[in-house]
Coordinates of C-alpha atoms in Angstrom, one line a residue:
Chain P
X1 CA -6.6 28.5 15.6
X2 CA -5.2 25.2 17.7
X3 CA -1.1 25.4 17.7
X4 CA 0.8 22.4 16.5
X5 CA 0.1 19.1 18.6
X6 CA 2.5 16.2 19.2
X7 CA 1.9 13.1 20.9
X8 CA 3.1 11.3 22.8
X9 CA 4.5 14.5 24.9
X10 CA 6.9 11.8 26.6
X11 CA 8.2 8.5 25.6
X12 CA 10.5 5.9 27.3
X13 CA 12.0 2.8 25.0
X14 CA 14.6 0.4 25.2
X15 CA 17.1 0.1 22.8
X16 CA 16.7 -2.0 19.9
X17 CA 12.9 -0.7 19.6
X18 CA 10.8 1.3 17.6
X19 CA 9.3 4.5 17.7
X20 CA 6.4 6.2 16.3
X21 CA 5.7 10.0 17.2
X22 CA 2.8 11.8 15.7
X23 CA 2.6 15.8 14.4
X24 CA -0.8 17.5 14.3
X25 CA -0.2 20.7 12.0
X26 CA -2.0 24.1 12.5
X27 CA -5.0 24.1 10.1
X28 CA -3.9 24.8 6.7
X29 CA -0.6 24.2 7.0
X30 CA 0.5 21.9 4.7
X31 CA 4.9 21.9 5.7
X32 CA 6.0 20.0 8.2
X33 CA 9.3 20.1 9.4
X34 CA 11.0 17.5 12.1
X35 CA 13.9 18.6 14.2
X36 CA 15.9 16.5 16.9
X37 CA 17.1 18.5 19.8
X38 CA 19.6 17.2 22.2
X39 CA 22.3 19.0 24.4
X40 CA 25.3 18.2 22.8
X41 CA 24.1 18.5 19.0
X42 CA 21.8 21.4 19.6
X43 CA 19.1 21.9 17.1
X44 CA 18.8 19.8 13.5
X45 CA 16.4 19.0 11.1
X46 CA 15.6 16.0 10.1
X47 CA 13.2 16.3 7.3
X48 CA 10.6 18.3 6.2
X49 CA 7.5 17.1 4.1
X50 CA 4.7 19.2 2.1
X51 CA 1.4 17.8 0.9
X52 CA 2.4 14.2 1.7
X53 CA 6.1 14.7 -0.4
X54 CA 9.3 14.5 1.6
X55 CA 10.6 18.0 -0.4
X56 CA 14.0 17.9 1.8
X57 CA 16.3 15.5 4.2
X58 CA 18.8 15.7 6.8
X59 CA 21.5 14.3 8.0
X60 CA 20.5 11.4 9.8
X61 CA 20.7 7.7 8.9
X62 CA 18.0 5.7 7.5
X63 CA 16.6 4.6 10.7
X64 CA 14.7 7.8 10.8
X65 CA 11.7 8.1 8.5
X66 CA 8.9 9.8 8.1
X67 CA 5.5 10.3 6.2
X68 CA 2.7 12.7 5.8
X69 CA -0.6 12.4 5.0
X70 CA -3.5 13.9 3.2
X71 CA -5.1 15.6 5.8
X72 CA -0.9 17.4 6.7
X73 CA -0.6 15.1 9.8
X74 CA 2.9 13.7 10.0
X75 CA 4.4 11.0 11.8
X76 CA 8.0 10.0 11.8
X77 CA 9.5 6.5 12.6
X78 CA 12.8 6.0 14.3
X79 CA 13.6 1.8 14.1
X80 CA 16.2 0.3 16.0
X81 CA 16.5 2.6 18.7
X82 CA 20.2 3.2 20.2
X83 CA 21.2 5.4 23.2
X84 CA 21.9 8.5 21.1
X85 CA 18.7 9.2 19.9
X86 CA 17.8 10.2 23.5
X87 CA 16.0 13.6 22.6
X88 CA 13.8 15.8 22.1
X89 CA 11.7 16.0 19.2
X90 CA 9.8 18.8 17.8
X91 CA 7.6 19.2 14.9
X92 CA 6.8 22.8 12.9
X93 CA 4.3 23.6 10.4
X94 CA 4.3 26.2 7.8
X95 CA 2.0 27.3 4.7
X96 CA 5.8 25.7 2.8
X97 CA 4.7 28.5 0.5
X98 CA 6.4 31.9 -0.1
X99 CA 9.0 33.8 1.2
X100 CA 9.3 34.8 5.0
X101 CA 6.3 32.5 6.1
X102 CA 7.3 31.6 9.5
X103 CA 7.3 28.0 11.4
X104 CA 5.3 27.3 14.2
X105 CA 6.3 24.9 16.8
X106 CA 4.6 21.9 19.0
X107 CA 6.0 21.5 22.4
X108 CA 7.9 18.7 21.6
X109 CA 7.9 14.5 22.3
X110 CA 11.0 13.4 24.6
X111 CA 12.1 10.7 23.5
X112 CA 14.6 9.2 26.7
X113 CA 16.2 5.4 25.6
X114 CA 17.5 3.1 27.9
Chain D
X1 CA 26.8 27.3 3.2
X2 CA 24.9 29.2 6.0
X3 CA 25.8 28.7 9.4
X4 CA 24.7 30.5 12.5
X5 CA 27.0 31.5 15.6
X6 CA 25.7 32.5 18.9
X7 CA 28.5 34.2 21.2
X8 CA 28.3 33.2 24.6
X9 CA 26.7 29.7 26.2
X10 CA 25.2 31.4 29.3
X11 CA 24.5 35.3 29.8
X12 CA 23.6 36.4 33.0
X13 CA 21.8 40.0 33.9
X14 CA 20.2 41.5 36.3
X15 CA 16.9 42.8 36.5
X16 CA 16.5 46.1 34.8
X17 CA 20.0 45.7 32.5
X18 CA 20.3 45.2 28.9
X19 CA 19.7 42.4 27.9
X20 CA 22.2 41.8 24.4
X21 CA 22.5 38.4 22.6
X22 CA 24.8 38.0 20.2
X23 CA 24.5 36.3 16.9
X24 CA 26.7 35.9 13.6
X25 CA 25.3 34.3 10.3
X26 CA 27.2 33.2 7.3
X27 CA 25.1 33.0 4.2
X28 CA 25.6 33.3 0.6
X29 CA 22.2 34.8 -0.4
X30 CA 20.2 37.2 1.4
X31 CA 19.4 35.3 4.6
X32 CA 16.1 35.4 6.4
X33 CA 16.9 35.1 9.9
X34 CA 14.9 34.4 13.1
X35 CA 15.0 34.4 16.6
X36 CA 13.0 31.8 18.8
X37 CA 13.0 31.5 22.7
X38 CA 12.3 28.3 24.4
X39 CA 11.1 27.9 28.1
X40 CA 12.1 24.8 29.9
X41 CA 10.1 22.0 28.8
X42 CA 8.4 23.8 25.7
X43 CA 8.5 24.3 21.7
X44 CA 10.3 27.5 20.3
X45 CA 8.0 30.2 20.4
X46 CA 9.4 32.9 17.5
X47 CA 10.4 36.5 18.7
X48 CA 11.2 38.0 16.4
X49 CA 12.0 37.8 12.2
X50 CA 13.6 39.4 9.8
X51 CA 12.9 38.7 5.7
X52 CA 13.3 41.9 3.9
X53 CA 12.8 45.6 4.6
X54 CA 13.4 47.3 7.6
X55 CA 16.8 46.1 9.5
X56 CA 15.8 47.3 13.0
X57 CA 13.0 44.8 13.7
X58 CA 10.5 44.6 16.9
X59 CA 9.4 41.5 18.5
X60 CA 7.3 40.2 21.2
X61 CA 8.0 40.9 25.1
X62 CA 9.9 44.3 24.4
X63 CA 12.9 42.7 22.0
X64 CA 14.3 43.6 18.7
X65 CA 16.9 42.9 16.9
X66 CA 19.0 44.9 14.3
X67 CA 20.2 43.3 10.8
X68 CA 23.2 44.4 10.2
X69 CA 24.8 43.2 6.5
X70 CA 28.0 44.4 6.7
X71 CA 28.9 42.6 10.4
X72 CA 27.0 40.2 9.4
X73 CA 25.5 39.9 12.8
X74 CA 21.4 39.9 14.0
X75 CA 21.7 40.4 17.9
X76 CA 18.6 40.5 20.1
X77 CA 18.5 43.6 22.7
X78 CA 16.2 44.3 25.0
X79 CA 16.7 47.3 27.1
X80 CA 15.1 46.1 30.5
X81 CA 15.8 42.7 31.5
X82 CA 12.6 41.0 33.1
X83 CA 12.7 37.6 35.4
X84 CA 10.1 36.0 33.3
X85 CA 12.5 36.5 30.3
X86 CA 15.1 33.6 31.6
X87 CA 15.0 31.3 29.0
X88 CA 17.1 29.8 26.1
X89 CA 17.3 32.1 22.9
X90 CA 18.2 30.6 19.4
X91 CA 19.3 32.5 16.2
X92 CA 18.5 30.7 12.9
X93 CA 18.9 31.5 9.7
X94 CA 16.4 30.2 6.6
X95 CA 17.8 28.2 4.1
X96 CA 15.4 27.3 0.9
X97 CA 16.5 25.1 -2.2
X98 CA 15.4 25.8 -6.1
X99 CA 12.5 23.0 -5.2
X100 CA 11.3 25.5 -2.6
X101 CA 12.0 23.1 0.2
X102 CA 12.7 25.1 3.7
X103 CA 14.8 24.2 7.0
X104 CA 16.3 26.2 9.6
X105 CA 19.8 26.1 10.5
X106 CA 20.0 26.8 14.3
X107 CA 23.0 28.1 16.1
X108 CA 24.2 26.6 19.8
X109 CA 21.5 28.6 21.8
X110 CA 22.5 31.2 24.5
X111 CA 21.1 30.1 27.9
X112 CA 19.6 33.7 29.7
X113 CA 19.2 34.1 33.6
X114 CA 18.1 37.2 35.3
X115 CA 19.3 37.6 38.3
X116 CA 16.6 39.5 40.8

């Protein structure tokens, strides 16, 4: 089976723009999950959706969105970028059913704003 | 509300040593807790996991890691330390709401270099 995919696998932006960054799930998975890493904040999750439902949110402000769609490919949306959001940007998909199911991760879009 | 705490930034071995990475949850239900590893410039890749069952659990690349309930701890051993194991190690712990929504909480990540 292909892993999770994300695209692009690096991004450059200037603040005040917007950003699209795309999640390819591993076939049949229907959860995926977003998480922001950066080195001062460490590892958080943004939100995760199953079968095209956003079933749980972070933390973050409204700028960050997100969608899914039928087929379990995500994409999340980050408007108005500011210096902060500098990261990197992973993606995990899961079955989102049963206990103990693990999360498998893409490598990751970095994200660097200037 | 579960948290997970990593001791130590930066652990450094030599090749051949113990390798022992510490990590401290705080959960009120039975946790499900993880361990990923992440090489420079790459996704997590999981180690290890443990859900229910046996506490001593094995792992990929020689590690394992022993749930203990009453310390409240899940550290990651592995008794020979090997060059290709340098990387950064993260404990998390599962949390899952009534509408069977999942995240992980992740703790700071411990930062391993193996000195030859």
């Amino acid at each position: 089976k292909a892993g999770v995919t994300q695209t692009p696998r690096y991004l450059i932006k200037t603040r005040g723009q917007q950003v699209t960054l795309s999640c390819s799930p591993i076939s049949g998975h229907r959860s995926v999950s977003w998480y922001q890493q950066t080195p001062g904040q460490g590892l958080q999750f943004l939100f995760e959706y199953f079968s095209e439902t956003q079933r749980n949110k972070g933390n973050f402000p409204g700028r960050f969105s997100g969608r899914q769609f039928s087929n379990s490919r995500s994409e999340m949306n980050v408007s108005t970028l500011e210096l902060g959001d500098s990261a990197l940007y992973l993606c995990a998909s899961s079955t989102g059913q049963g206990r103990g199911n693990e999360q498998f991760f893409g490598p990751g879009t970095r994200l660097t704003v200037l | 509300a579960q948290s997970v705490t990593q001791l130590g930034s930066h652990v450094s071995v030599s090749e051949g040593a113990l390798v022992l990475l510490r990590c401290n949850y705080s959960s009120s239900v039975p946790p499900y807790l993880f361990w990923y590893v992440q090489y420079p410039n790459q996704g997590l890749q999981l180690l290890l996991k443990y859900t229910t069952g046996a506490t001593l659990v094995k792992g990929i690349n020689g590690f394992e890691a022993e749930f203990k309930k009453s310390e409240t701890s899940f550290h990651l051993t592995k008794p020979s330390a090997h060059m290709s194991d340098a990387a950064e190690y993260f404990c998390a712990v599962r949390l899952i709401t009534q509408g069977g929504s999942e995240k992980l909480v992740f703790g700071k990540g411990t930062k391993l270099t193996v000195n030859p």
